[in-house]
PDB file of C-alpha atoms in Angstrom:
ATOM      1  CA  MET U  94       0.000   0.006  -0.002  1.00  0.00           C
ATOM      2  CA  LYS U  95       1.291   3.462  -0.932  1.00  0.00           C
ATOM      3  CA  LYS U  96       0.551   6.373   1.405  1.00  0.00           C
ATOM      4  CA  SER U  97       0.055   9.858   0.007  1.00  0.00           C
ATOM      5  CA  ALA U  98      -0.302  13.302   1.623  1.00  0.00           C
ATOM      6  CA  CYS U  99      -2.814  15.803   0.262  1.00  0.00           C
ATOM      7  CA  ILE U 100      -0.934  19.091   0.261  1.00  0.00           C
ATOM      8  CA  GLU U 101      -4.119  21.084  -0.219  1.00  0.00           C
ATOM      9  CA  MET U 102      -5.156  20.031   3.308  1.00  0.00           C
ATOM     10  CA  LEU U 103      -1.799  19.555   5.049  1.00  0.00           C
ATOM     11  CA  PHE U 104       0.965  22.084   5.831  1.00  0.00           C
ATOM     12  CA  THR U 105      -1.421  24.874   4.825  1.00  0.00           C
ATOM     13  CA  GLU U 106       0.398  27.409   6.964  1.00  0.00           C
ATOM     14  CA  TRP U 107       3.280  27.107   4.518  1.00  0.00           C
ATOM     15  CA  PRO U 108       3.519  28.262   0.867  1.00  0.00           C
ATOM     16  CA  PHE U 109       2.496  25.618  -1.659  1.00  0.00           C
ATOM     17  CA  GLU U 110       6.056  24.997  -2.876  1.00  0.00           C
ATOM     18  CA  ASP U 111       7.348  24.378   0.658  1.00  0.00           C
ATOM     19  CA  ARG U 112       4.834  21.613   1.191  1.00  0.00           C
ATOM     20  CA  PHE U 113       6.796  19.262  -1.064  1.00  0.00           C
ATOM     21  CA  ARG U 114       9.786  19.347   1.263  1.00  0.00           C
ATOM     22  CA  LEU U 115       7.529  19.040   4.294  1.00  0.00           C
ATOM     23  CA  THR U 116       5.773  16.039   2.789  1.00  0.00           C
ATOM     24  CA  LYS U 117       9.086  14.251   2.313  1.00  0.00           C
ATOM     25  CA  GLU U 118      10.306  15.210   5.799  1.00  0.00           C
ATOM     26  CA  SER U 119       7.072  13.746   7.237  1.00  0.00           C
ATOM     27  CA  GLY U 120       7.859  10.350   5.763  1.00  0.00           C
ATOM     28  CA  PHE U 121       5.757  10.333   2.593  1.00  0.00           C
ATOM     29  CA  ASP U 122       6.958   9.351  -0.858  1.00  0.00           C
ATOM     30  CA  TYR U 123       3.729  10.408  -2.599  1.00  0.00           C
ATOM     31  CA  LEU U 124       1.551  13.505  -2.559  1.00  0.00           C
ATOM     32  CA  GLU U 125      -1.624  14.691  -4.184  1.00  0.00           C
ATOM     33  CA  PHE U 126      -3.376  18.001  -4.885  1.00  0.00           C
ATOM     34  CA  TRP U 127      -6.678  19.183  -6.317  1.00  0.00           C
ATOM     35  CA  SER U 128      -6.946  21.235  -9.515  1.00  0.00           C
ATOM     36  CA  TRP U 129      -3.992  21.328 -11.906  1.00  0.00           C
ATOM     37  CA  GLN U 130      -5.209  24.293 -13.964  1.00  0.00           C
ATOM     38  CA  ASP U 131      -4.099  26.938 -11.472  1.00  0.00           C
ATOM     39  CA  LYS U 132      -0.626  25.396 -10.959  1.00  0.00           C
ATOM     40  CA  ASP U 133       2.759  25.484 -12.650  1.00  0.00           C
ATOM     41  CA  ILE U 134       3.048  21.877 -13.825  1.00  0.00           C
ATOM     42  CA  GLN U 135       6.726  22.091 -14.760  1.00  0.00           C
ATOM     43  CA  LYS U 136       7.513  23.584 -11.340  1.00  0.00           C
ATOM     44  CA  ILE U 137       5.655  20.728  -9.648  1.00  0.00           C
ATOM     45  CA  LYS U 138       7.669  18.260 -11.684  1.00  0.00           C
ATOM     46  CA  GLU U 139      10.894  19.953 -10.593  1.00  0.00           C
ATOM     47  CA  LEU U 140       9.838  20.015  -6.928  1.00  0.00           C
ATOM     48  CA  CYS U 141       9.019  16.317  -7.041  1.00  0.00           C
ATOM     49  CA  ARG U 142      12.405  15.540  -8.555  1.00  0.00           C
ATOM     50  CA  ALA U 143      14.220  17.697  -5.996  1.00  0.00           C
ATOM     51  CA  ASN U 144      12.443  16.070  -3.075  1.00  0.00           C
ATOM     52  CA  ASP U 145      12.297  12.528  -4.446  1.00  0.00           C
ATOM     53  CA  LEU U 146       8.504  12.520  -4.508  1.00  0.00           C
ATOM     54  CA  LYS U 147       5.850  11.172  -6.855  1.00  0.00           C
ATOM     55  CA  ILE U 148       2.362  12.477  -7.589  1.00  0.00           C
ATOM     56  CA  ALA U 149      -0.254   9.947  -6.518  1.00  0.00           C
ATOM     57  CA  SER U 150      -3.283  11.770  -7.898  1.00  0.00           C
ATOM     58  CA  PHE U 151      -4.931  15.082  -8.720  1.00  0.00           C
ATOM     59  CA  SER U 152      -8.354  16.201  -9.903  1.00  0.00           C
ATOM     60  CA  GLY U 153      -9.072  15.246 -13.503  1.00  0.00           C
ATOM     61  CA  ASP U 154     -12.288  17.226 -13.870  1.00  0.00           C
ATOM     62  CA  GLN U 155     -13.556  20.563 -12.700  1.00  0.00           C
ATOM     63  CA  ASP U 156     -15.551  22.779 -15.060  1.00  0.00           C
ATOM     64  CA  PHE U 157     -18.152  20.333 -16.398  1.00  0.00           C
ATOM     65  CA  SER U 158     -20.585  17.764 -14.983  1.00  0.00           C
ATOM     66  CA  MET U 159     -20.540  14.152 -16.045  1.00  0.00           C
ATOM     67  CA  ILE U 160     -24.279  13.895 -15.392  1.00  0.00           C
ATOM     68  CA  ASP U 161     -25.144  16.364 -18.193  1.00  0.00           C
ATOM     69  CA  ALA U 162     -25.166  14.544 -21.493  1.00  0.00           C
ATOM     70  CA  ASN U 163     -25.231  17.878 -23.324  1.00  0.00           C
ATOM     71  CA  ARG U 164     -21.742  18.633 -21.986  1.00  0.00           C
ATOM     72  CA  LYS U 165     -20.265  15.219 -22.682  1.00  0.00           C
ATOM     73  CA  ALA U 166     -17.832  16.495 -25.339  1.00  0.00           C
ATOM     74  CA  ASP U 167     -16.612  19.267 -23.024  1.00  0.00           C
ATOM     75  CA  TYR U 168     -16.209  16.904 -20.076  1.00  0.00           C
ATOM     76  CA  VAL U 169     -14.355  14.262 -22.103  1.00  0.00           C
ATOM     77  CA  ALA U 170     -12.043  16.879 -23.652  1.00  0.00           C
ATOM     78  CA  PHE U 171     -11.189  18.276 -20.208  1.00  0.00           C
ATOM     79  CA  VAL U 172     -10.368  14.849 -18.780  1.00  0.00           C
ATOM     80  CA  GLN U 173      -8.269  13.983 -21.821  1.00  0.00           C
ATOM     81  CA  GLU U 174      -6.291  17.164 -21.222  1.00  0.00           C
ATOM     82  CA  SER U 175      -5.921  16.116 -17.591  1.00  0.00           C
ATOM     83  CA  ILE U 176      -4.624  12.730 -18.769  1.00  0.00           C
ATOM     84  CA  GLU U 177      -1.931  14.478 -20.800  1.00  0.00           C
ATOM     85  CA  THR U 178      -0.994  16.505 -17.722  1.00  0.00           C
ATOM     86  CA  ALA U 179      -0.850  13.303 -15.685  1.00  0.00           C
ATOM     87  CA  LYS U 180       1.585  11.840 -18.188  1.00  0.00           C
ATOM     88  CA  ILE U 181       3.870  14.877 -17.780  1.00  0.00           C
ATOM     89  CA  LEU U 182       3.886  14.305 -14.034  1.00  0.00           C
ATOM     90  CA  SER U 183       4.064  10.483 -14.241  1.00  0.00           C
ATOM     91  CA  CYS U 184       0.856  10.418 -12.223  1.00  0.00           C
ATOM     92  CA  GLU U 185      -1.188   7.196 -12.410  1.00  0.00           C
ATOM     93  CA  ASN U 186      -4.516   8.356 -10.932  1.00  0.00           C
ATOM     94  CA  LEU U 187      -7.011  11.103 -11.743  1.00  0.00           C
ATOM     95  CA  VAL U 188      -9.966  11.859  -9.486  1.00  0.00           C
ATOM     96  CA  ILE U 189     -13.311  12.432 -11.210  1.00  0.00           C
ATOM     97  CA  HIS U 190     -16.793  13.363  -9.946  1.00  0.00           C
ATOM     98  CA  SER U 191     -20.418  13.298 -11.074  1.00  0.00           C
ATOM     99  CA  ASN U 192     -20.808  17.074 -10.786  1.00  0.00           C
ATOM    100  CA  ALA U 193     -18.663  20.094 -11.529  1.00  0.00           C
ATOM    101  CA  LEU U 194     -17.185  21.509  -8.308  1.00  0.00           C
ATOM    102  CA  GLY U 195     -16.344  25.150  -7.722  1.00  0.00           C
ATOM    103  CA  GLU U 196     -14.432  26.906  -4.991  1.00  0.00           C
ATOM    104  CA  ASN U 197     -14.383  25.005  -1.679  1.00  0.00           C
ATOM    105  CA  GLY U 198     -16.011  22.029  -3.386  1.00  0.00           C
ATOM    106  CA  VAL U 199     -19.368  23.736  -3.923  1.00  0.00           C
ATOM    107  CA  VAL U 200     -21.458  21.900  -6.496  1.00  0.00           C
ATOM    108  CA  ILE U 201     -21.833  24.301  -9.420  1.00  0.00           C
ATOM    109  CA  ASN U 202     -24.978  22.858 -10.979  1.00  0.00           C
ATOM    110  CA  HIS U 203     -27.334  20.385  -9.302  1.00  0.00           C
ATOM    111  CA  SER U 204     -29.124  19.788 -12.636  1.00  0.00           C
ATOM    112  CA  PRO U 205     -32.543  19.141 -10.996  1.00  0.00           C
ATOM    113  CA  ASN U 206     -34.149  19.128 -14.447  1.00  0.00           C
ATOM    114  CA  ILE U 207     -32.298  15.929 -15.403  1.00  0.00           C
ATOM    115  CA  ALA U 208     -33.896  12.638 -14.304  1.00  0.00           C
ATOM    116  CA  ASP U 209     -31.733  10.364 -12.160  1.00  0.00           C
ATOM    117  CA  ALA U 210     -31.887   7.588 -14.736  1.00  0.00           C
ATOM    118  CA  ASN U 211     -30.571   9.991 -17.375  1.00  0.00           C
ATOM    119  CA  LYS U 212     -27.781  11.102 -15.071  1.00  0.00           C
ATOM    120  CA  ILE U 213     -26.703   7.474 -14.579  1.00  0.00           C
ATOM    121  CA  SER U 214     -26.827   6.890 -18.313  1.00  0.00           C
ATOM    122  CA  ALA U 215     -24.717   9.999 -18.957  1.00  0.00           C
ATOM    123  CA  ILE U 216     -22.093   8.980 -16.429  1.00  0.00           C
ATOM    124  CA  LEU U 217     -21.876   5.485 -17.848  1.00  0.00           C
ATOM    125  CA  ASP U 218     -21.519   6.840 -21.385  1.00  0.00           C
ATOM    126  CA  VAL U 219     -18.693   9.157 -20.348  1.00  0.00           C
ATOM    127  CA  LEU U 220     -16.851   6.448 -18.408  1.00  0.00           C
ATOM    128  CA  LYS U 221     -17.021   4.021 -21.335  1.00  0.00           C
ATOM    129  CA  THR U 222     -15.787   6.751 -23.685  1.00  0.00           C
ATOM    130  CA  LEU U 223     -12.843   7.603 -21.448  1.00  0.00           C
ATOM    131  CA  ALA U 224     -11.853   4.023 -20.622  1.00  0.00           C
ATOM    132  CA  SER U 225      -9.788   3.501 -23.763  1.00  0.00           C
ATOM    133  CA  ALA U 226      -7.875   6.784 -23.348  1.00  0.00           C
ATOM    134  CA  ALA U 227      -7.125   5.914 -19.736  1.00  0.00           C
ATOM    135  CA  GLU U 228      -5.955   2.427 -20.672  1.00  0.00           C
ATOM    136  CA  LYS U 229      -3.684   3.691 -23.479  1.00  0.00           C
ATOM    137  CA  SER U 230      -2.077   6.218 -21.121  1.00  0.00           C
ATOM    138  CA  ASN U 231      -1.886   3.783 -18.172  1.00  0.00           C
ATOM    139  CA  VAL U 232      -3.858   6.215 -16.036  1.00  0.00           C
ATOM    140  CA  THR U 233      -6.677   5.136 -13.737  1.00  0.00           C
ATOM    141  CA  LEU U 234      -9.726   7.349 -13.414  1.00  0.00           C
ATOM    142  CA  VAL U 235     -11.068   7.063  -9.846  1.00  0.00           C
ATOM    143  CA  LEU U 236     -14.708   8.075  -9.370  1.00  0.00           C
ATOM    144  CA  GLU U 237     -15.419   9.711  -6.012  1.00  0.00           C
ATOM    145  CA  ALA U 238     -18.828   9.767  -4.305  1.00  0.00           C
ATOM    146  CA  LEU U 239     -19.205  12.775  -1.991  1.00  0.00           C
ATOM    147  CA  ASN U 240     -21.283  13.587   1.056  1.00  0.00           C
ATOM    148  CA  THR U 241     -24.176  16.026   0.682  1.00  0.00           C
ATOM    149  CA  MET U 242     -24.886  16.501   4.396  1.00  0.00           C
ATOM    150  CA  VAL U 243     -21.840  18.582   5.294  1.00  0.00           C
ATOM    151  CA  ASP U 244     -19.822  19.693   2.287  1.00  0.00           C
ATOM    152  CA  HIS U 245     -21.272  19.108  -1.179  1.00  0.00           C
ATOM    153  CA  SER U 246     -24.990  19.789  -1.233  1.00  0.00           C
ATOM    154  CA  GLY U 247     -26.555  18.760  -4.540  1.00  0.00           C
ATOM    155  CA  ASN U 248     -23.892  16.286  -5.629  1.00  0.00           C
ATOM    156  CA  PHE U 249     -25.461  13.343  -7.455  1.00  0.00           C
ATOM    157  CA  LEU U 250     -23.124  10.443  -6.661  1.00  0.00           C
ATOM    158  CA  VAL U 251     -23.403   9.839  -2.926  1.00  0.00           C
ATOM    159  CA  SER U 252     -23.035   6.093  -2.287  1.00  0.00           C
ATOM    160  CA  THR U 253     -20.577   3.292  -2.787  1.00  0.00           C
ATOM    161  CA  ARG U 254     -23.261   1.080  -4.289  1.00  0.00           C
ATOM    162  CA  GLN U 255     -24.045   3.683  -6.970  1.00  0.00           C
ATOM    163  CA  ALA U 256     -20.389   4.013  -7.870  1.00  0.00           C
ATOM    164  CA  ALA U 257     -19.727   0.259  -7.839  1.00  0.00           C
ATOM    165  CA  GLU U 258     -22.606  -0.470 -10.188  1.00  0.00           C
ATOM    166  CA  LEU U 259     -21.167   2.033 -12.659  1.00  0.00           C
ATOM    167  CA  ILE U 260     -17.643   0.657 -12.355  1.00  0.00           C
ATOM    168  CA  ARG U 261     -18.798  -2.930 -12.836  1.00  0.00           C
ATOM    169  CA  SER U 262     -20.814  -1.905 -15.890  1.00  0.00           C
ATOM    170  CA  VAL U 263     -17.783  -0.263 -17.507  1.00  0.00           C
ATOM    171  CA  ASN U 264     -15.592  -3.253 -16.629  1.00  0.00           C
ATOM    172  CA  SER U 265     -12.206  -1.573 -17.131  1.00  0.00           C
ATOM    173  CA  CYS U 266      -9.221  -1.945 -14.830  1.00  0.00           C
ATOM    174  CA  HIS U 267      -8.539   1.757 -15.484  1.00  0.00           C
ATOM    175  CA  ILE U 268     -11.925   2.975 -14.206  1.00  0.00           C
ATOM    176  CA  LYS U 269     -12.257   2.466 -10.443  1.00  0.00           C
ATOM    177  CA  ILE U 270     -13.770   3.990  -7.293  1.00  0.00           C
ATOM    178  CA  LEU U 271     -12.065   6.492  -5.051  1.00  0.00           C
ATOM    179  CA  TYR U 272     -13.508   5.375  -1.716  1.00  0.00           C
ATOM    180  CA  ASP U 273     -13.399   8.349   0.622  1.00  0.00           C
ATOM    181  CA  ILE U 274     -13.865   7.160   4.205  1.00  0.00           C
ATOM    182  CA  TYR U 275     -14.745  10.677   5.396  1.00  0.00           C
ATOM    183  CA  HIS U 276     -17.540  11.123   2.869  1.00  0.00           C
ATOM    184  CA  MET U 277     -18.918   7.613   3.104  1.00  0.00           C
ATOM    185  CA  GLN U 278     -18.921   7.500   6.899  1.00  0.00           C
ATOM    186  CA  ILE U 279     -21.141  10.575   6.813  1.00  0.00           C
ATOM    187  CA  MET U 280     -23.434   9.161   4.111  1.00  0.00           C
ATOM    188  CA  GLU U 281     -23.662   5.446   4.870  1.00  0.00           C
ATOM    189  CA  GLY U 282     -21.284   4.287   7.630  1.00  0.00           C
ATOM    190  CA  ASN U 283     -20.441   0.567   7.838  1.00  0.00           C
ATOM    191  CA  ILE U 284     -16.960   1.249   6.448  1.00  0.00           C
ATOM    192  CA  ILE U 285     -15.288  -2.146   6.915  1.00  0.00           C
ATOM    193  CA  ASN U 286     -18.159  -4.190   5.491  1.00  0.00           C
ATOM    194  CA  THR U 287     -18.505  -1.790   2.564  1.00  0.00           C
ATOM    195  CA  LEU U 288     -14.813  -2.037   1.764  1.00  0.00           C
ATOM    196  CA  ASN U 289     -15.001  -5.831   1.848  1.00  0.00           C
ATOM    197  CA  GLN U 290     -18.104  -5.885  -0.330  1.00  0.00           C
ATOM    198  CA  TYR U 291     -16.803  -3.570  -3.048  1.00  0.00           C
ATOM    199  CA  ILE U 292     -13.027  -4.002  -2.860  1.00  0.00           C
ATOM    200  CA  ASP U 293     -12.895  -5.279  -6.442  1.00  0.00           C
ATOM    201  CA  THR U 294     -14.161  -1.882  -7.670  1.00  0.00           C
ATOM    202  CA  ILE U 295     -11.960   0.313  -5.458  1.00  0.00           C
ATOM    203  CA  GLY U 296      -8.708   1.702  -6.781  1.00  0.00           C
ATOM    204  CA  TYR U 297      -7.917   4.448  -4.301  1.00  0.00           C
ATOM    205  CA  ILE U 298      -8.839   5.326  -0.712  1.00  0.00           C
ATOM    206  CA  HIS U 299      -9.003   8.685   1.046  1.00  0.00           C
ATOM    207  CA  ILE U 300      -8.904   8.918   4.842  1.00  0.00           C
ATOM    208  CA  ALA U 301      -9.808  11.982   6.928  1.00  0.00           C
ATOM    209  CA  ASP U 302     -11.309  12.649  10.363  1.00  0.00           C
ATOM    210  CA  VAL U 303     -15.091  12.600  10.460  1.00  0.00           C
ATOM    211  CA  PRO U 304     -16.764  15.317  12.586  1.00  0.00           C
TER     212      PRO U 304
END
């Protein structure tokens, strides 16, 4: 098992660039961050090299929602650009979501006018479309369900079962679940049993304190 530090949440009293050194000094060999668009990718690559670190993951989507079939082309194009960025950083995992997320993880568009069945269909279509690109680039897209009770009101994908059904339907070793213990403890609890039940679909795990 590889352990990674999220430098968006840790060492926040320090400038972003200093967090690479602090990550290494804290005993980690991997780190992750959120959006790549607002960052100097070449500088990140240099900082990883200087501190003998690797990028475990970063966010592969942001501006568009997977649940909106009308924005499929935009969503797919964005993720494909993220895959190219991942290749530059030798990063093997990209985090994706059902909905576009804005500042502080706020869901940008709840899309209440779209039926749930159509949202599921749209997600499945996107995942199947992206599977081949992920496989060719040896990048795994990890789909994260979020909690709607504390942080991400209006997000569509909120359960492990939902996510697992999608992953099993796609049936690609490069499309997996990001199982976030913080979010799923809030939404459904029963962490150990859930992990055991769906471990074949899980490619990445996040751990954080639950309030």
